[in-house]
Amino acid sequence: MSHQLPSLSSLHQSAEFSLAFRIRQTEINNPKKCLFLLHGVGGAESNLYDFSSDIDHDTLVIYPRGPLQLGIEQFAWFRVAFTEQGPRIVEAEAEQSRRTLIEFVSQIQNAYQIVPEHTVIAGFSQGGILSASVGLSAPESVAGFAVLSGRILPELQAHLANKSRLSTIQAFLGHGEYDTKLPVVWLHRADQLLSELDVAHQTHLYPIEHGISPEMQTDFMKWLAGVA
């Protein structure tokens, strides 16, 4: 039996959803699982399409577009300046994107009848930051989250769920050892925080700069298969 190759949809924009987004189109009409893939700062919703090529066709893959436009086909979840003292964010924008994403995840789940237990949110760089923000503040919304060359915002502290609520969620951390955009210390901080919160997680380090390597992609796919 032949299978239609997945394709990327046109941009969905409507009052029904808080964010514009694209979906990976497959021959499956009633997907049972959902994966949200969030792009990094200055990127666009289609950036992680190739990354999702090996994901099972029964998984609905959603590619949201960040709400802030920085340029032509350049979007973000919040503005950030990279300084010698580290990244400085516009905290109000990061908080608004966190709230918007939690709402958007629920809207997609209701529209496609997919339960949180079969939902995962993941992203690259700033997209990974927001994935962690959603998972750690609203763990009832998803089964797991993944941070790919990203970090967990210190500013999220006031919004963290308690250990009891976090007991059902799983996390994946993948980072480049030679990352100069977000140095590897951010991986160690994230790993320590998740351990302190008793969040079940995997932590992986790769000999790369700021990006996603084939090895990181493979490890993520293995983790994803065991989560949702």
mmCIF file of C-alpha atoms in Angstrom:
data_model
loop_
_atom_site.group_PDB
_atom_site.id
_atom_site.type_symbol
_atom_site.label_atom_id
_atom_site.label_comp_id
_atom_site.label_asym_id
_atom_site.label_seq_id
_atom_site.Cartn_x
_atom_site.Cartn_y
_atom_site.Cartn_z
ATOM 1 C CA MET A 1 0.000 0.000 0.000
ATOM 2 C CA SER A 2 1.493 3.338 -1.037
ATOM 3 C CA HIS A 3 1.519 6.354 1.260
ATOM 4 C CA GLN A 4 1.256 9.968 0.208
ATOM 5 C CA LEU A 5 4.353 11.913 1.175
ATOM 6 C CA PRO A 6 3.672 14.627 3.774
ATOM 7 C CA SER A 7 3.490 18.214 2.582
ATOM 8 C CA LEU A 8 3.366 21.595 4.263
ATOM 9 C CA SER A 9 0.010 23.350 4.292
ATOM 10 C CA SER A 10 -0.665 26.958 3.477
ATOM 11 C CA LEU A 11 -0.745 29.391 6.386
ATOM 12 C CA HIS A 12 -3.818 29.049 8.612
ATOM 13 C CA GLN A 13 -5.090 32.326 10.011
ATOM 14 C CA SER A 14 -8.491 32.677 11.656
ATOM 15 C CA ALA A 15 -10.218 34.039 14.739
ATOM 16 C CA GLU A 16 -10.566 30.441 15.944
ATOM 17 C CA PHE A 17 -6.836 30.253 16.725
ATOM 18 C CA SER A 18 -4.589 32.605 18.682
ATOM 19 C CA LEU A 19 -1.627 32.107 16.333
ATOM 20 C CA ALA A 20 -1.079 31.675 12.621
ATOM 21 C CA PHE A 21 0.257 28.209 11.790
ATOM 22 C CA ARG A 22 0.928 25.552 9.192
ATOM 23 C CA ILE A 23 0.407 21.812 9.490
ATOM 24 C CA ARG A 24 2.144 18.786 8.048
ATOM 25 C CA GLN A 25 -0.411 17.239 5.705
ATOM 26 C CA THR A 26 -0.567 13.431 5.547
ATOM 27 C CA GLU A 27 -3.114 10.860 4.423
ATOM 28 C CA ILE A 28 -4.230 10.352 8.051
ATOM 29 C CA ASN A 29 -7.574 12.082 8.622
ATOM 30 C CA ASN A 30 -7.901 11.428 12.354
ATOM 31 C CA PRO A 31 -4.497 11.846 13.997
ATOM 32 C CA LYS A 32 -4.171 10.513 17.538
ATOM 33 C CA LYS A 33 -1.070 12.467 18.568
ATOM 34 C CA CYS A 34 0.078 16.055 18.196
ATOM 35 C CA LEU A 35 3.524 17.672 18.072
ATOM 36 C CA PHE A 36 4.029 21.437 18.157
ATOM 37 C CA LEU A 37 7.353 22.591 16.660
ATOM 38 C CA LEU A 38 8.401 26.152 17.461
ATOM 39 C CA HIS A 39 10.959 28.115 15.444
ATOM 40 C CA GLY A 40 13.724 30.301 16.858
ATOM 41 C CA VAL A 41 14.093 34.086 16.899
ATOM 42 C CA GLY A 42 14.253 35.549 13.410
ATOM 43 C CA GLY A 43 12.946 32.315 11.909
ATOM 44 C CA ALA A 44 9.611 31.258 10.461
ATOM 45 C CA GLU A 45 7.096 28.496 11.052
ATOM 46 C CA SER A 46 8.375 26.358 8.159
ATOM 47 C CA ASN A 47 11.956 26.161 9.504
ATOM 48 C CA LEU A 48 11.448 22.843 11.308
ATOM 49 C CA TYR A 49 9.489 21.103 8.552
ATOM 50 C CA ASP A 50 12.447 18.975 7.433
ATOM 51 C CA PHE A 51 13.172 18.147 11.077
ATOM 52 C CA SER A 52 9.763 16.451 11.303
ATOM 53 C CA SER A 53 10.124 14.326 8.166
ATOM 54 C CA ASP A 54 10.574 11.039 10.053
ATOM 55 C CA ILE A 55 7.723 11.492 12.511
ATOM 56 C CA ASP A 56 4.889 8.965 12.244
ATOM 57 C CA HIS A 57 2.129 9.987 9.869
ATOM 58 C CA ASP A 58 -0.498 9.493 12.568
ATOM 59 C CA THR A 59 0.976 12.487 14.406
ATOM 60 C CA LEU A 60 -0.453 15.905 13.666
ATOM 61 C CA VAL A 61 2.523 18.269 13.397
ATOM 62 C CA ILE A 62 1.782 21.944 14.011
ATOM 63 C CA TYR A 63 4.196 24.743 13.094
ATOM 64 C CA PRO A 64 3.089 27.984 14.807
ATOM 65 C CA ARG A 65 4.338 31.386 13.698
ATOM 66 C CA GLY A 66 5.765 33.662 16.384
ATOM 67 C CA PRO A 67 3.524 36.701 17.023
ATOM 68 C CA LEU A 68 6.267 39.323 16.562
ATOM 69 C CA GLN A 69 7.490 40.186 13.070
ATOM 70 C CA LEU A 70 11.112 41.332 12.889
ATOM 71 C CA GLY A 71 11.428 41.475 9.090
ATOM 72 C CA ILE A 72 10.353 39.712 5.912
ATOM 73 C CA GLU A 73 9.669 36.083 6.910
ATOM 74 C CA GLN A 74 11.393 36.745 10.239
ATOM 75 C CA PHE A 75 9.376 36.193 13.395
ATOM 76 C CA ALA A 76 9.957 35.849 17.118
ATOM 77 C CA TRP A 77 8.281 34.940 20.394
ATOM 78 C CA PHE A 78 9.961 37.847 22.169
ATOM 79 C CA ARG A 79 12.730 40.313 21.473
ATOM 80 C CA VAL A 80 16.170 39.599 22.900
ATOM 81 C CA ALA A 81 19.554 41.321 22.934
ATOM 82 C CA PHE A 82 22.704 39.218 23.260
ATOM 83 C CA THR A 83 25.114 41.108 25.505
ATOM 84 C CA GLU A 84 28.400 40.341 27.237
ATOM 85 C CA GLN A 85 26.351 39.776 30.402
ATOM 86 C CA GLY A 86 24.123 37.265 28.628
ATOM 87 C CA PRO A 87 20.746 37.432 26.857
ATOM 88 C CA ARG A 88 18.442 40.280 27.858
ATOM 89 C CA ILE A 89 14.822 39.668 26.970
ATOM 90 C CA VAL A 90 11.669 41.741 26.762
ATOM 91 C CA GLU A 91 10.011 39.878 29.604
ATOM 92 C CA ALA A 92 6.482 41.109 28.907
ATOM 93 C CA GLU A 93 6.641 39.689 25.371
ATOM 94 C CA ALA A 94 7.937 36.320 26.603
ATOM 95 C CA GLU A 95 5.125 36.173 29.144
ATOM 96 C CA GLN A 96 2.489 37.072 26.551
ATOM 97 C CA SER A 97 3.803 34.381 24.190
ATOM 98 C CA ARG A 98 3.707 31.814 27.007
ATOM 99 C CA ARG A 99 0.063 32.594 27.692
ATOM 100 C CA THR A 100 -0.821 32.686 24.004
ATOM 101 C CA LEU A 101 0.822 29.323 23.359
ATOM 102 C CA ILE A 102 -1.005 27.651 26.240
ATOM 103 C CA GLU A 103 -4.273 28.924 24.766
ATOM 104 C CA PHE A 104 -3.245 27.899 21.248
ATOM 105 C CA VAL A 105 -2.340 24.354 22.324
ATOM 106 C CA SER A 106 -5.798 23.970 23.844
ATOM 107 C CA GLN A 107 -7.464 25.359 20.713
ATOM 108 C CA ILE A 108 -5.652 22.842 18.492
ATOM 109 C CA GLN A 109 -6.432 19.957 20.844
ATOM 110 C CA ASN A 110 -10.119 20.850 20.830
ATOM 111 C CA ALA A 111 -10.229 21.337 17.065
ATOM 112 C CA TYR A 112 -8.574 17.982 16.302
ATOM 113 C CA GLN A 113 -9.811 16.038 19.355
ATOM 114 C CA ILE A 114 -6.344 15.176 20.655
ATOM 115 C CA VAL A 115 -5.767 14.793 24.393
ATOM 116 C CA PRO A 116 -2.887 16.380 26.337
ATOM 117 C CA GLU A 117 -1.492 12.925 27.121
ATOM 118 C CA HIS A 118 -0.707 12.568 23.412
ATOM 119 C CA THR A 119 0.626 16.090 22.918
ATOM 120 C CA VAL A 120 4.256 17.255 22.907
ATOM 121 C CA ILE A 121 5.682 20.749 22.413
ATOM 122 C CA ALA A 122 9.257 21.259 21.225
ATOM 123 C CA GLY A 123 11.363 23.953 19.650
ATOM 124 C CA PHE A 124 14.721 25.250 18.560
ATOM 125 C CA SER A 125 16.492 28.026 20.490
ATOM 126 C CA GLN A 126 13.805 30.581 21.404
ATOM 127 C CA GLY A 127 11.186 28.022 20.374
ATOM 128 C CA GLY A 128 12.683 25.627 22.908
ATOM 129 C CA ILE A 129 12.534 28.355 25.536
ATOM 130 C CA LEU A 130 8.807 28.758 24.984
ATOM 131 C CA SER A 131 8.275 24.988 24.910
ATOM 132 C CA ALA A 132 9.789 24.777 28.387
ATOM 133 C CA SER A 133 7.756 27.774 29.510
ATOM 134 C CA VAL A 134 4.536 26.042 28.472
ATOM 135 C CA GLY A 135 5.474 22.640 29.861
ATOM 136 C CA LEU A 136 6.721 23.874 33.226
ATOM 137 C CA SER A 137 3.865 26.302 33.870
ATOM 138 C CA ALA A 138 0.950 24.347 32.367
ATOM 139 C CA PRO A 139 1.992 20.673 32.572
ATOM 140 C CA GLU A 140 -1.616 19.545 32.240
ATOM 141 C CA SER A 141 -1.525 20.803 28.630
ATOM 142 C CA VAL A 142 1.128 18.417 27.306
ATOM 143 C CA ALA A 143 2.806 15.090 27.978
ATOM 144 C CA GLY A 144 6.286 16.448 27.362
ATOM 145 C CA PHE A 145 8.442 19.271 26.080
ATOM 146 C CA ALA A 146 11.817 19.490 24.348
ATOM 147 C CA VAL A 147 14.423 22.238 24.377
ATOM 148 C CA LEU A 148 16.742 22.013 21.350
ATOM 149 C CA SER A 149 19.696 24.380 21.787
ATOM 150 C CA GLY A 150 17.632 26.633 24.020
ATOM 151 C CA ARG A 151 17.328 27.407 27.710
ATOM 152 C CA ILE A 152 14.838 27.786 30.538
ATOM 153 C CA LEU A 153 14.170 31.414 31.370
ATOM 154 C CA PRO A 154 15.042 32.488 34.929
ATOM 155 C CA GLU A 155 12.050 34.836 34.561
ATOM 156 C CA LEU A 156 9.782 31.771 34.478
ATOM 157 C CA GLN A 157 10.355 31.116 38.188
ATOM 158 C CA ALA A 158 7.147 32.806 39.347
ATOM 159 C CA HIS A 159 5.057 30.710 36.944
ATOM 160 C CA LEU A 160 6.489 27.241 37.647
ATOM 161 C CA ALA A 161 3.945 24.573 38.532
ATOM 162 C CA ASN A 162 4.487 22.658 41.761
ATOM 163 C CA LYS A 163 6.121 19.236 41.873
ATOM 164 C CA SER A 164 2.805 17.441 42.142
ATOM 165 C CA ARG A 165 1.547 18.966 38.890
ATOM 166 C CA LEU A 166 4.900 18.375 37.191
ATOM 167 C CA SER A 167 5.004 14.685 38.102
ATOM 168 C CA THR A 168 3.327 13.610 34.854
ATOM 169 C CA ILE A 169 5.496 15.531 32.387
ATOM 170 C CA GLN A 170 8.715 14.487 30.622
ATOM 171 C CA ALA A 171 11.420 16.642 29.075
ATOM 172 C CA PHE A 172 14.257 16.434 26.555
ATOM 173 C CA LEU A 173 17.274 18.749 26.615
ATOM 174 C CA GLY A 174 19.692 18.798 23.671
ATOM 175 C CA HIS A 175 22.526 21.312 23.327
ATOM 176 C CA GLY A 176 25.730 22.013 21.450
ATOM 177 C CA GLU A 177 28.944 21.818 23.438
ATOM 178 C CA TYR A 178 30.414 24.690 21.405
ATOM 179 C CA ASP A 179 27.313 26.896 21.329
ATOM 180 C CA THR A 180 28.390 30.547 21.395
ATOM 181 C CA LYS A 181 24.862 31.998 21.071
ATOM 182 C CA LEU A 182 23.538 30.210 24.173
ATOM 183 C CA PRO A 183 26.601 28.753 25.943
ATOM 184 C CA VAL A 184 26.393 25.242 27.353
ATOM 185 C CA VAL A 185 26.047 26.586 30.897
ATOM 186 C CA TRP A 186 22.367 27.094 30.039
ATOM 187 C CA LEU A 187 22.022 23.350 29.477
ATOM 188 C CA HIS A 188 23.551 22.617 32.868
ATOM 189 C CA ARG A 189 21.233 25.116 34.550
ATOM 190 C CA ALA A 190 18.193 23.607 32.860
ATOM 191 C CA ASP A 191 19.268 20.090 33.820
ATOM 192 C CA GLN A 192 19.740 21.155 37.447
ATOM 193 C CA LEU A 193 16.370 22.899 37.593
ATOM 194 C CA LEU A 194 14.505 19.896 36.169
ATOM 195 C CA SER A 195 16.258 17.639 38.674
ATOM 196 C CA GLU A 196 15.254 19.953 41.531
ATOM 197 C CA LEU A 197 11.652 19.896 40.271
ATOM 198 C CA ASP A 198 11.726 16.075 39.948
ATOM 199 C CA VAL A 199 10.831 16.339 36.265
ATOM 200 C CA ALA A 200 11.734 13.163 34.373
ATOM 201 C CA HIS A 201 14.129 14.203 31.621
ATOM 202 C CA GLN A 202 16.946 13.304 29.272
ATOM 203 C CA THR A 203 19.967 15.554 28.804
ATOM 204 C CA HIS A 204 22.185 15.268 25.715
ATOM 205 C CA LEU A 205 25.316 17.169 24.712
ATOM 206 C CA TYR A 206 26.619 17.252 21.132
ATOM 207 C CA PRO A 207 29.908 18.459 19.548
ATOM 208 C CA ILE A 208 28.209 21.266 17.606
ATOM 209 C CA GLU A 209 27.630 25.012 17.633
ATOM 210 C CA HIS A 210 24.152 26.586 17.938
ATOM 211 C CA GLY A 211 21.925 24.286 15.925
ATOM 212 C CA ILE A 212 20.378 20.835 15.571
ATOM 213 C CA SER A 213 22.604 17.951 14.528
ATOM 214 C CA PRO A 214 21.422 14.654 12.988
ATOM 215 C CA GLU A 215 22.376 12.974 16.274
ATOM 216 C CA MET A 216 20.230 15.393 18.254
ATOM 217 C CA GLN A 217 17.339 14.764 15.888
ATOM 218 C CA THR A 218 17.724 10.983 16.285
ATOM 219 C CA ASP A 219 17.819 11.187 20.079
ATOM 220 C CA PHE A 220 14.786 13.457 20.098
ATOM 221 C CA MET A 221 12.816 11.045 17.909
ATOM 222 C CA LYS A 222 13.634 8.146 20.246
ATOM 223 C CA TRP A 223 12.536 10.188 23.238
ATOM 224 C CA LEU A 224 9.345 11.340 21.473
ATOM 225 C CA ALA A 225 8.341 7.739 20.702
ATOM 226 C CA GLY A 226 8.308 6.974 24.420
ATOM 227 C CA VAL A 227 6.393 10.056 25.540
ATOM 228 C CA ALA A 228 3.205 10.424 23.534
#
